[in-house]
Amino acid sequence: MQAPYELIGGDAKVRELVTRFYDLMDTDPAYSGIRGLHKPDLGPARDKLYLFLSGWLGGPQLYTERFGHPMLRARHLPFRIGTTERDLWLACMDRAMRETGVDENVRRGLSDALFKTADWMRNRDG
Ligand code: HEM
Protein backbone atom coordinates (compact mmCIF):
# COMPACT_ATOMS: atom_id res chain seq x y z
CA MET A 1 0.00 0.00 0.00
CA GLN A 2 1.28 3.46 -0.86
CA ALA A 3 1.95 5.89 1.98
CA PRO A 4 -0.13 9.10 2.04
CA TYR A 5 3.19 10.86 1.33
CA GLU A 6 3.31 9.29 -2.14
CA LEU A 7 -0.45 9.56 -2.65
CA ILE A 8 -0.42 13.33 -2.21
CA GLY A 9 2.61 13.80 -4.46
CA GLY A 10 5.77 13.63 -2.35
CA ASP A 11 8.15 16.28 -1.09
CA ALA A 12 7.13 19.20 -3.31
CA LYS A 13 3.47 18.69 -2.48
CA VAL A 14 4.07 18.54 1.28
CA ARG A 15 5.95 21.84 0.99
CA GLU A 16 3.15 23.35 -1.12
CA LEU A 17 0.52 22.21 1.38
CA VAL A 18 2.36 23.73 4.34
CA THR A 19 2.96 26.97 2.42
CA ARG A 20 -0.74 27.24 1.63
CA PHE A 21 -1.70 26.35 5.21
CA TYR A 22 0.38 29.14 6.75
CA ASP A 23 -0.45 31.65 3.98
CA LEU A 24 -4.14 31.12 4.76
CA MET A 25 -3.51 31.39 8.50
CA ASP A 26 -1.53 34.58 7.94
CA THR A 27 -3.96 36.35 5.62
CA ASP A 28 -7.52 35.18 6.37
CA PRO A 29 -8.96 36.79 9.53
CA ALA A 30 -11.05 33.63 9.99
CA TYR A 31 -7.90 32.04 11.46
CA SER A 32 -6.77 34.99 13.58
CA GLY A 33 -7.60 32.96 16.71
CA ILE A 34 -4.64 30.69 15.97
CA ARG A 35 -2.47 33.10 13.98
CA GLY A 36 -2.08 35.17 17.15
CA LEU A 37 -0.57 32.21 19.02
CA HIS A 38 2.31 32.08 16.54
CA LYS A 39 5.34 34.34 16.32
CA PRO A 40 5.15 37.23 13.84
CA ASP A 41 7.66 35.38 11.63
CA LEU A 42 6.07 32.13 10.47
CA GLY A 43 9.26 30.97 8.71
CA PRO A 44 10.44 28.52 11.40
CA ALA A 45 6.90 27.15 11.87
CA ARG A 46 6.62 26.58 8.10
CA ASP A 47 9.91 24.69 8.05
CA LYS A 48 9.11 22.56 11.07
CA LEU A 49 5.61 21.58 10.00
CA TYR A 50 6.99 20.61 6.57
CA LEU A 51 9.74 18.48 8.16
CA PHE A 52 7.26 16.90 10.57
CA LEU A 53 4.53 16.14 8.02
CA SER A 54 7.04 14.49 5.70
CA GLY A 55 7.57 11.75 8.30
CA TRP A 56 4.01 11.76 9.65
CA LEU A 57 2.70 11.05 6.15
CA GLY A 58 5.03 8.10 5.75
CA GLY A 59 7.86 9.82 3.89
CA PRO A 60 11.41 10.65 5.05
CA GLN A 61 11.63 11.26 8.82
CA LEU A 62 13.12 14.72 8.31
CA TYR A 63 11.99 16.19 11.63
CA THR A 64 13.28 13.39 13.86
CA GLU A 65 16.56 13.24 11.93
CA ARG A 66 17.18 16.87 12.85
CA PHE A 67 15.46 17.43 16.16
CA GLY A 68 14.76 14.00 17.65
CA HIS A 69 11.35 13.03 19.01
CA PRO A 70 8.82 15.77 18.19
CA MET A 71 7.13 15.72 21.65
CA LEU A 72 4.30 17.59 20.00
CA ARG A 73 1.94 17.70 22.95
CA ALA A 74 4.62 19.07 25.27
CA ARG A 75 5.71 21.63 22.67
CA HIS A 76 2.14 22.89 22.34
CA LEU A 77 1.56 23.29 26.10
CA PRO A 78 2.64 26.97 26.12
CA PHE A 79 -0.25 27.77 23.74
CA ARG A 80 -3.90 27.82 24.70
CA ILE A 81 -5.45 25.04 22.64
CA GLY A 82 -9.13 24.31 23.25
CA THR A 83 -11.76 22.99 20.85
CA THR A 84 -11.94 26.41 19.14
CA GLU A 85 -8.22 26.46 18.33
CA ARG A 86 -8.25 22.77 17.37
CA ASP A 87 -11.12 23.31 14.96
CA LEU A 88 -9.55 26.44 13.43
CA TRP A 89 -6.30 24.54 12.82
CA LEU A 90 -8.18 21.65 11.21
CA ALA A 91 -10.36 23.97 9.09
CA CYS A 92 -7.27 25.81 7.84
CA MET A 93 -5.53 22.53 6.98
CA ASP A 94 -8.63 21.12 5.30
CA ARG A 95 -8.88 24.23 3.13
CA ALA A 96 -5.17 24.06 2.31
CA MET A 97 -5.60 20.43 1.21
CA ARG A 98 -8.55 21.34 -1.01
CA GLU A 99 -6.79 24.34 -2.52
CA THR A 100 -3.64 22.40 -3.32
CA GLY A 101 -5.67 19.67 -4.99
CA VAL A 102 -5.12 16.78 -2.57
CA ASP A 103 -7.19 13.83 -3.81
CA GLU A 104 -10.63 13.75 -2.19
CA ASN A 105 -10.28 10.27 -0.64
CA VAL A 106 -6.78 10.95 0.60
CA ARG A 107 -7.95 14.27 2.07
CA ARG A 108 -10.79 12.57 3.97
CA GLY A 109 -8.44 9.95 5.41
CA LEU A 110 -5.90 12.58 6.43
CA SER A 111 -8.60 14.76 7.99
CA ASP A 112 -9.61 11.89 10.29
CA ALA A 113 -6.01 11.20 11.30
CA LEU A 114 -5.27 14.92 11.78
CA PHE A 115 -8.34 15.26 13.97
CA LYS A 116 -6.90 12.69 16.37
CA THR A 117 -3.52 14.43 16.46
CA ALA A 118 -5.04 17.90 16.91
CA ASP A 119 -7.49 16.70 19.56
CA TRP A 120 -4.62 15.17 21.54
CA MET A 121 -2.96 18.61 21.52
CA ARG A 122 -5.87 20.17 23.42
CA ASN A 123 -4.72 21.47 26.77
CA ARG A 124 -7.69 23.65 27.85
CA ASP A 125 -11.44 23.16 28.10
CA GLY A 126 -13.62 25.04 25.64
C1 HEM B 1 -4.65 21.94 17.50
C2 HEM B 1 -4.34 23.16 17.10
C3 HEM B 1 -2.92 23.65 16.95
C4 HEM B 1 -2.45 24.88 17.28
C5 HEM B 1 -3.27 26.03 17.83
C6 HEM B 1 -1.02 24.88 17.02
C7 HEM B 1 -0.17 25.95 17.25
C8 HEM B 1 1.20 25.92 17.17
C9 HEM B 1 2.09 26.98 17.55
C10 HEM B 1 1.64 28.33 18.11
C11 HEM B 1 3.36 26.58 17.33
C12 HEM B 1 4.65 27.39 17.55
C13 HEM B 1 5.10 27.96 16.25
C14 HEM B 1 6.11 29.06 16.41
O1 HEM B 1 7.31 28.75 16.63
O2 HEM B 1 5.73 30.25 16.29
C15 HEM B 1 3.28 25.22 16.79
C16 HEM B 1 4.36 24.46 16.45
C17 HEM B 1 4.27 23.24 15.81
N1 HEM B 1 3.12 22.57 15.50
FE1 HEM B 1 1.24 23.11 16.02
N2 HEM B 1 -0.66 23.67 16.51
C18 HEM B 1 -1.78 22.87 16.45
C19 HEM B 1 -1.84 21.60 15.97
C20 HEM B 1 -0.81 20.94 15.36
C21 HEM B 1 -0.91 19.67 14.68
C22 HEM B 1 -2.23 18.86 14.55
C23 HEM B 1 0.33 19.35 14.22
C24 HEM B 1 0.80 18.16 13.44
C25 HEM B 1 0.01 17.44 12.66
C26 HEM B 1 1.23 20.42 14.62
C27 HEM B 1 2.58 20.47 14.37
C28 HEM B 1 3.45 21.42 14.84
C29 HEM B 1 4.90 21.35 14.72
C30 HEM B 1 5.69 20.22 14.07
C31 HEM B 1 5.41 22.49 15.34
C32 HEM B 1 6.89 22.84 15.52
C33 HEM B 1 7.36 22.22 16.83
C34 HEM B 1 8.79 22.62 17.17
O3 HEM B 1 9.00 23.69 17.76
O4 HEM B 1 9.72 21.87 16.83
N3 HEM B 1 0.50 21.36 15.30
N4 HEM B 1 1.96 24.86 16.70
JSON list of C-alpha atoms and ligand atoms in Angstrom, two decimals:
[
{"chain": "A", "resi": 1, "resn": "MET", "atom": "CA", "xyz": [0.00, 0.00, 0.00]},
{"chain": "A", "resi": 2, "resn": "GLN", "atom": "CA", "xyz": [1.28, 3.46, -0.86]},
{"chain": "A", "resi": 3, "resn": "ALA", "atom": "CA", "xyz": [1.95, 5.89, 1.98]},
{"chain": "A", "resi": 4, "resn": "PRO", "atom": "CA", "xyz": [-0.13, 9.10, 2.04]},
{"chain": "A", "resi": 5, "resn": "TYR", "atom": "CA", "xyz": [3.19, 10.86, 1.33]},
{"chain": "A", "resi": 6, "resn": "GLU", "atom": "CA", "xyz": [3.31, 9.29, -2.14]},
{"chain": "A", "resi": 7, "resn": "LEU", "atom": "CA", "xyz": [-0.45, 9.56, -2.65]},
{"chain": "A", "resi": 8, "resn": "ILE", "atom": "CA", "xyz": [-0.42, 13.33, -2.21]},
{"chain": "A", "resi": 9, "resn": "GLY", "atom": "CA", "xyz": [2.61, 13.80, -4.46]},
{"chain": "A", "resi": 10, "resn": "GLY", "atom": "CA", "xyz": [5.77, 13.63, -2.35]},
{"chain": "A", "resi": 11, "resn": "ASP", "atom": "CA", "xyz": [8.15, 16.28, -1.09]},
{"chain": "A", "resi": 12, "resn": "ALA", "atom": "CA", "xyz": [7.13, 19.20, -3.31]},
{"chain": "A", "resi": 13, "resn": "LYS", "atom": "CA", "xyz": [3.47, 18.69, -2.48]},
{"chain": "A", "resi": 14, "resn": "VAL", "atom": "CA", "xyz": [4.07, 18.54, 1.28]},
{"chain": "A", "resi": 15, "resn": "ARG", "atom": "CA", "xyz": [5.95, 21.84, 0.99]},
{"chain": "A", "resi": 16, "resn": "GLU", "atom": "CA", "xyz": [3.15, 23.35, -1.12]},
{"chain": "A", "resi": 17, "resn": "LEU", "atom": "CA", "xyz": [0.52, 22.21, 1.38]},
{"chain": "A", "resi": 18, "resn": "VAL", "atom": "CA", "xyz": [2.36, 23.73, 4.34]},
{"chain": "A", "resi": 19, "resn": "THR", "atom": "CA", "xyz": [2.96, 26.97, 2.42]},
{"chain": "A", "resi": 20, "resn": "ARG", "atom": "CA", "xyz": [-0.74, 27.24, 1.63]},
{"chain": "A", "resi": 21, "resn": "PHE", "atom": "CA", "xyz": [-1.70, 26.35, 5.21]},
{"chain": "A", "resi": 22, "resn": "TYR", "atom": "CA", "xyz": [0.38, 29.14, 6.75]},
{"chain": "A", "resi": 23, "resn": "ASP", "atom": "CA", "xyz": [-0.45, 31.65, 3.98]},
{"chain": "A", "resi": 24, "resn": "LEU", "atom": "CA", "xyz": [-4.14, 31.12, 4.76]},
{"chain": "A", "resi": 25, "resn": "MET", "atom": "CA", "xyz": [-3.51, 31.39, 8.50]},
{"chain": "A", "resi": 26, "resn": "ASP", "atom": "CA", "xyz": [-1.53, 34.58, 7.94]},
{"chain": "A", "resi": 27, "resn": "THR", "atom": "CA", "xyz": [-3.96, 36.35, 5.62]},
{"chain": "A", "resi": 28, "resn": "ASP", "atom": "CA", "xyz": [-7.52, 35.18, 6.37]},
{"chain": "A", "resi": 29, "resn": "PRO", "atom": "CA", "xyz": [-8.96, 36.79, 9.53]},
{"chain": "A", "resi": 30, "resn": "ALA", "atom": "CA", "xyz": [-11.05, 33.63, 9.99]},
{"chain": "A", "resi": 31, "resn": "TYR", "atom": "CA", "xyz": [-7.90, 32.04, 11.46]},
{"chain": "A", "resi": 32, "resn": "SER", "atom": "CA", "xyz": [-6.77, 34.99, 13.58]},
{"chain": "A", "resi": 33, "resn": "GLY", "atom": "CA", "xyz": [-7.60, 32.96, 16.71]},
{"chain": "A", "resi": 34, "resn": "ILE", "atom": "CA", "xyz": [-4.64, 30.69, 15.97]},
{"chain": "A", "resi": 35, "resn": "ARG", "atom": "CA", "xyz": [-2.47, 33.10, 13.98]},
{"chain": "A", "resi": 36, "resn": "GLY", "atom": "CA", "xyz": [-2.08, 35.17, 17.15]},
{"chain": "A", "resi": 37, "resn": "LEU", "atom": "CA", "xyz": [-0.57, 32.21, 19.02]},
{"chain": "A", "resi": 38, "resn": "HIS", "atom": "CA", "xyz": [2.31, 32.08, 16.54]},
{"chain": "A", "resi": 39, "resn": "LYS", "atom": "CA", "xyz": [5.34, 34.34, 16.32]},
{"chain": "A", "resi": 40, "resn": "PRO", "atom": "CA", "xyz": [5.15, 37.23, 13.84]},
{"chain": "A", "resi": 41, "resn": "ASP", "atom": "CA", "xyz": [7.66, 35.38, 11.63]},
{"chain": "A", "resi": 42, "resn": "LEU", "atom": "CA", "xyz": [6.07, 32.13, 10.47]},
{"chain": "A", "resi": 43, "resn": "GLY", "atom": "CA", "xyz": [9.26, 30.97, 8.71]},
{"chain": "A", "resi": 44, "resn": "PRO", "atom": "CA", "xyz": [10.44, 28.52, 11.40]},
{"chain": "A", "resi": 45, "resn": "ALA", "atom": "CA", "xyz": [6.90, 27.15, 11.87]},
{"chain": "A", "resi": 46, "resn": "ARG", "atom": "CA", "xyz": [6.62, 26.58, 8.10]},
{"chain": "A", "resi": 47, "resn": "ASP", "atom": "CA", "xyz": [9.91, 24.69, 8.05]},
{"chain": "A", "resi": 48, "resn": "LYS", "atom": "CA", "xyz": [9.11, 22.56, 11.07]},
{"chain": "A", "resi": 49, "resn": "LEU", "atom": "CA", "xyz": [5.61, 21.58, 10.00]},
{"chain": "A", "resi": 50, "resn": "TYR", "atom": "CA", "xyz": [6.99, 20.61, 6.57]},
{"chain": "A", "resi": 51, "resn": "LEU", "atom": "CA", "xyz": [9.74, 18.48, 8.16]},
{"chain": "A", "resi": 52, "resn": "PHE", "atom": "CA", "xyz": [7.26, 16.90, 10.57]},
{"chain": "A", "resi": 53, "resn": "LEU", "atom": "CA", "xyz": [4.53, 16.14, 8.02]},
{"chain": "A", "resi": 54, "resn": "SER", "atom": "CA", "xyz": [7.04, 14.49, 5.70]},
{"chain": "A", "resi": 55, "resn": "GLY", "atom": "CA", "xyz": [7.57, 11.75, 8.30]},
{"chain": "A", "resi": 56, "resn": "TRP", "atom": "CA", "xyz": [4.01, 11.76, 9.65]},
{"chain": "A", "resi": 57, "resn": "LEU", "atom": "CA", "xyz": [2.70, 11.05, 6.15]},
{"chain": "A", "resi": 58, "resn": "GLY", "atom": "CA", "xyz": [5.03, 8.10, 5.75]},
{"chain": "A", "resi": 59, "resn": "GLY", "atom": "CA", "xyz": [7.86, 9.82, 3.89]},
{"chain": "A", "resi": 60, "resn": "PRO", "atom": "CA", "xyz": [11.41, 10.65, 5.05]},
{"chain": "A", "resi": 61, "resn": "GLN", "atom": "CA", "xyz": [11.63, 11.26, 8.82]},
{"chain": "A", "resi": 62, "resn": "LEU", "atom": "CA", "xyz": [13.12, 14.72, 8.31]},
{"chain": "A", "resi": 63, "resn": "TYR", "atom": "CA", "xyz": [11.99, 16.19, 11.63]},
{"chain": "A", "resi": 64, "resn": "THR", "atom": "CA", "xyz": [13.28, 13.39, 13.86]},
{"chain": "A", "resi": 65, "resn": "GLU", "atom": "CA", "xyz": [16.56, 13.24, 11.93]},
{"chain": "A", "resi": 66, "resn": "ARG", "atom": "CA", "xyz": [17.18, 16.87, 12.85]},
{"chain": "A", "resi": 67, "resn": "PHE", "atom": "CA", "xyz": [15.46, 17.43, 16.16]},
{"chain": "A", "resi": 68, "resn": "GLY", "atom": "CA", "xyz": [14.76, 14.00, 17.65]},
{"chain": "A", "resi": 69, "resn": "HIS", "atom": "CA", "xyz": [11.35, 13.03, 19.01]},
{"chain": "A", "resi": 70, "resn": "PRO", "atom": "CA", "xyz": [8.82, 15.77, 18.19]},
{"chain": "A", "resi": 71, "resn": "MET", "atom": "CA", "xyz": [7.13, 15.72, 21.65]},
{"chain": "A", "resi": 72, "resn": "LEU", "atom": "CA", "xyz": [4.30, 17.59, 20.00]},
{"chain": "A", "resi": 73, "resn": "ARG", "atom": "CA", "xyz": [1.94, 17.70, 22.95]},
{"chain": "A", "resi": 74, "resn": "ALA", "atom": "CA", "xyz": [4.62, 19.07, 25.27]},
{"chain": "A", "resi": 75, "resn": "ARG", "atom": "CA", "xyz": [5.71, 21.63, 22.67]},
{"chain": "A", "resi": 76, "resn": "HIS", "atom": "CA", "xyz": [2.14, 22.89, 22.34]},
{"chain": "A", "resi": 77, "resn": "LEU", "atom": "CA", "xyz": [1.56, 23.29, 26.10]},
{"chain": "A", "resi": 78, "resn": "PRO", "atom": "CA", "xyz": [2.64, 26.97, 26.12]},
{"chain": "A", "resi": 79, "resn": "PHE", "atom": "CA", "xyz": [-0.25, 27.77, 23.74]},
{"chain": "A", "resi": 80, "resn": "ARG", "atom": "CA", "xyz": [-3.90, 27.82, 24.70]},
{"chain": "A", "resi": 81, "resn": "ILE", "atom": "CA", "xyz": [-5.45, 25.04, 22.64]},
{"chain": "A", "resi": 82, "resn": "GLY", "atom": "CA", "xyz": [-9.13, 24.31, 23.25]},
{"chain": "A", "resi": 83, "resn": "THR", "atom": "CA", "xyz": [-11.76, 22.99, 20.85]},
{"chain": "A", "resi": 84, "resn": "THR", "atom": "CA", "xyz": [-11.94, 26.41, 19.14]},
{"chain": "A", "resi": 85, "resn": "GLU", "atom": "CA", "xyz": [-8.22, 26.46, 18.33]},
{"chain": "A", "resi": 86, "resn": "ARG", "atom": "CA", "xyz": [-8.25, 22.77, 17.37]},
{"chain": "A", "resi": 87, "resn": "ASP", "atom": "CA", "xyz": [-11.12, 23.31, 14.96]},
{"chain": "A", "resi": 88, "resn": "LEU", "atom": "CA", "xyz": [-9.55, 26.44, 13.43]},
{"chain": "A", "resi": 89, "resn": "TRP", "atom": "CA", "xyz": [-6.30, 24.54, 12.82]},
{"chain": "A", "resi": 90, "resn": "LEU", "atom": "CA", "xyz": [-8.18, 21.65, 11.21]},
{"chain": "A", "resi": 91, "resn": "ALA", "atom": "CA", "xyz": [-10.36, 23.97, 9.09]},
{"chain": "A", "resi": 92, "resn": "CYS", "atom": "CA", "xyz": [-7.27, 25.81, 7.84]},
{"chain": "A", "resi": 93, "resn": "MET", "atom": "CA", "xyz": [-5.53, 22.53, 6.98]},
{"chain": "A", "resi": 94, "resn": "ASP", "atom": "CA", "xyz": [-8.63, 21.12, 5.30]},
{"chain": "A", "resi": 95, "resn": "ARG", "atom": "CA", "xyz": [-8.88, 24.23, 3.13]},
{"chain": "A", "resi": 96, "resn": "ALA", "atom": "CA", "xyz": [-5.17, 24.06, 2.31]},
{"chain": "A", "resi": 97, "resn": "MET", "atom": "CA", "xyz": [-5.60, 20.43, 1.21]},
{"chain": "A", "resi": 98, "resn": "ARG", "atom": "CA", "xyz": [-8.55, 21.34, -1.01]},
{"chain": "A", "resi": 99, "resn": "GLU", "atom": "CA", "xyz": [-6.79, 24.34, -2.52]},
{"chain": "A", "resi": 100, "resn": "THR", "atom": "CA", "xyz": [-3.64, 22.40, -3.32]},
{"chain": "A", "resi": 101, "resn": "GLY", "atom": "CA", "xyz": [-5.67, 19.67, -4.99]},
{"chain": "A", "resi": 102, "resn": "VAL", "atom": "CA", "xyz": [-5.12, 16.78, -2.57]},
{"chain": "A", "resi": 103, "resn": "ASP", "atom": "CA", "xyz": [-7.19, 13.83, -3.81]},
{"chain": "A", "resi": 104, "resn": "GLU", "atom": "CA", "xyz": [-10.63, 13.75, -2.19]},
{"chain": "A", "resi": 105, "resn": "ASN", "atom": "CA", "xyz": [-10.28, 10.27, -0.64]},
{"chain": "A", "resi": 106, "resn": "VAL", "atom": "CA", "xyz": [-6.78, 10.95, 0.60]},
{"chain": "A", "resi": 107, "resn": "ARG", "atom": "CA", "xyz": [-7.95, 14.27, 2.07]},
{"chain": "A", "resi": 108, "resn": "ARG", "atom": "CA", "xyz": [-10.79, 12.57, 3.97]},
{"chain": "A", "resi": 109, "resn": "GLY", "atom": "CA", "xyz": [-8.44, 9.95, 5.41]},
{"chain": "A", "resi": 110, "resn": "LEU", "atom": "CA", "xyz": [-5.90, 12.58, 6.43]},
{"chain": "A", "resi": 111, "resn": "SER", "atom": "CA", "xyz": [-8.60, 14.76, 7.99]},
{"chain": "A", "resi": 112, "resn": "ASP", "atom": "CA", "xyz": [-9.61, 11.89, 10.29]},
{"chain": "A", "resi": 113, "resn": "ALA", "atom": "CA", "xyz": [-6.01, 11.20, 11.30]},
{"chain": "A", "resi": 114, "resn": "LEU", "atom": "CA", "xyz": [-5.27, 14.92, 11.78]},
{"chain": "A", "resi": 115, "resn": "PHE", "atom": "CA", "xyz": [-8.34, 15.26, 13.97]},
{"chain": "A", "resi": 116, "resn": "LYS", "atom": "CA", "xyz": [-6.90, 12.69, 16.37]},
{"chain": "A", "resi": 117, "resn": "THR", "atom": "CA", "xyz": [-3.52, 14.43, 16.46]},
{"chain": "A", "resi": 118, "resn": "ALA", "atom": "CA", "xyz": [-5.04, 17.90, 16.91]},
{"chain": "A", "resi": 119, "resn": "ASP", "atom": "CA", "xyz": [-7.49, 16.70, 19.56]},
{"chain": "A", "resi": 120, "resn": "TRP", "atom": "CA", "xyz": [-4.62, 15.17, 21.54]},
{"chain": "A", "resi": 121, "resn": "MET", "atom": "CA", "xyz": [-2.96, 18.61, 21.52]},
{"chain": "A", "resi": 122, "resn": "ARG", "atom": "CA", "xyz": [-5.87, 20.17, 23.42]},
{"chain": "A", "resi": 123, "resn": "ASN", "atom": "CA", "xyz": [-4.72, 21.47, 26.77]},
{"chain": "A", "resi": 124, "resn": "ARG", "atom": "CA", "xyz": [-7.69, 23.65, 27.85]},
{"chain": "A", "resi": 125, "resn": "ASP", "atom": "CA", "xyz": [-11.44, 23.16, 28.10]},
{"chain": "A", "resi": 126, "resn": "GLY", "atom": "CA", "xyz": [-13.62, 25.04, 25.64]},
{"chain": "B", "resi": 1, "resn": "HEM", "atom": "C1", "xyz": [-4.65, 21.94, 17.50]},
{"chain": "B", "resi": 1, "resn": "HEM", "atom": "C2", "xyz": [-4.34, 23.16, 17.10]},
{"chain": "B", "resi": 1, "resn": "HEM", "atom": "C3", "xyz": [-2.92, 23.65, 16.95]},
{"chain": "B", "resi": 1, "resn": "HEM", "atom": "C4", "xyz": [-2.45, 24.88, 17.28]},
{"chain": "B", "resi": 1, "resn": "HEM", "atom": "C5", "xyz": [-3.27, 26.03, 17.83]},
{"chain": "B", "resi": 1, "resn": "HEM", "atom": "C6", "xyz": [-1.02, 24.88, 17.02]},
{"chain": "B", "resi": 1, "resn": "HEM", "atom": "C7", "xyz": [-0.17, 25.95, 17.25]},
{"chain": "B", "resi": 1, "resn": "HEM", "atom": "C8", "xyz": [1.20, 25.92, 17.17]},
{"chain": "B", "resi": 1, "resn": "HEM", "atom": "C9", "xyz": [2.09, 26.98, 17.55]},
{"chain": "B", "resi": 1, "resn": "HEM", "atom": "C10", "xyz": [1.64, 28.33, 18.11]},
{"chain": "B", "resi": 1, "resn": "HEM", "atom": "C11", "xyz": [3.36, 26.58, 17.33]},
{"chain": "B", "resi": 1, "resn": "HEM", "atom": "C12", "xyz": [4.65, 27.39, 17.55]},
{"chain": "B", "resi": 1, "resn": "HEM", "atom": "C13", "xyz": [5.10, 27.96, 16.25]},
{"chain": "B", "resi": 1, "resn": "HEM", "atom": "C14", "xyz": [6.11, 29.06, 16.41]},
{"chain": "B", "resi": 1, "resn": "HEM", "atom": "O1", "xyz": [7.31, 28.75, 16.63]},
{"chain": "B", "resi": 1, "resn": "HEM", "atom": "O2", "xyz": [5.73, 30.25, 16.29]},
{"chain": "B", "resi": 1, "resn": "HEM", "atom": "C15", "xyz": [3.28, 25.22, 16.79]},
{"chain": "B", "resi": 1, "resn": "HEM", "atom": "C16", "xyz": [4.36, 24.46, 16.45]},
{"chain": "B", "resi": 1, "resn": "HEM", "atom": "C17", "xyz": [4.27, 23.24, 15.81]},
{"chain": "B", "resi": 1, "resn": "HEM", "atom": "N1", "xyz": [3.12, 22.57, 15.50]},
{"chain": "B", "resi": 1, "resn": "HEM", "atom": "FE1", "xyz": [1.24, 23.11, 16.02]},
{"chain": "B", "resi": 1, "resn": "HEM", "atom": "N2", "xyz": [-0.66, 23.67, 16.51]},
{"chain": "B", "resi": 1, "resn": "HEM", "atom": "C18", "xyz": [-1.78, 22.87, 16.45]},
{"chain": "B", "resi": 1, "resn": "HEM", "atom": "C19", "xyz": [-1.84, 21.60, 15.97]},
{"chain": "B", "resi": 1, "resn": "HEM", "atom": "C20", "xyz": [-0.81, 20.94, 15.36]},
{"chain": "B", "resi": 1, "resn": "HEM", "atom": "C21", "xyz": [-0.91, 19.67, 14.68]},
{"chain": "B", "resi": 1, "resn": "HEM", "atom": "C22", "xyz": [-2.23, 18.86, 14.55]},
{"chain": "B", "resi": 1, "resn": "HEM", "atom": "C23", "xyz": [0.33, 19.35, 14.22]},
{"chain": "B", "resi": 1, "resn": "HEM", "atom": "C24", "xyz": [0.80, 18.16, 13.44]},
{"chain": "B", "resi": 1, "resn": "HEM", "atom": "C25", "xyz": [0.01, 17.44, 12.66]},
{"chain": "B", "resi": 1, "resn": "HEM", "atom": "C26", "xyz": [1.23, 20.42, 14.62]},
{"chain": "B", "resi": 1, "resn": "HEM", "atom": "C27", "xyz": [2.58, 20.47, 14.37]},
{"chain": "B", "resi": 1, "resn": "HEM", "atom": "C28", "xyz": [3.45, 21.42, 14.84]},
{"chain": "B", "resi": 1, "resn": "HEM", "atom": "C29", "xyz": [4.90, 21.35, 14.72]},
{"chain": "B", "resi": 1, "resn": "HEM", "atom": "C30", "xyz": [5.69, 20.22, 14.07]},
{"chain": "B", "resi": 1, "resn": "HEM", "atom": "C31", "xyz": [5.41, 22.49, 15.34]},
{"chain": "B", "resi": 1, "resn": "HEM", "atom": "C32", "xyz": [6.89, 22.84, 15.52]},
{"chain": "B", "resi": 1, "resn": "HEM", "atom": "C33", "xyz": [7.36, 22.22, 16.83]},
{"chain": "B", "resi": 1, "resn": "HEM", "atom": "C34", "xyz": [8.79, 22.62, 17.17]},
{"chain": "B", "resi": 1, "resn": "HEM", "atom": "O3", "xyz": [9.00, 23.69, 17.76]},
{"chain": "B", "resi": 1, "resn": "HEM", "atom": "O4", "xyz": [9.72, 21.87, 16.83]},
{"chain": "B", "resi": 1, "resn": "HEM", "atom": "N3", "xyz": [0.50, 21.36, 15.30]},
{"chain": "B", "resi": 1, "resn": "HEM", "atom": "N4", "xyz": [1.96, 24.86, 16.70]}
]
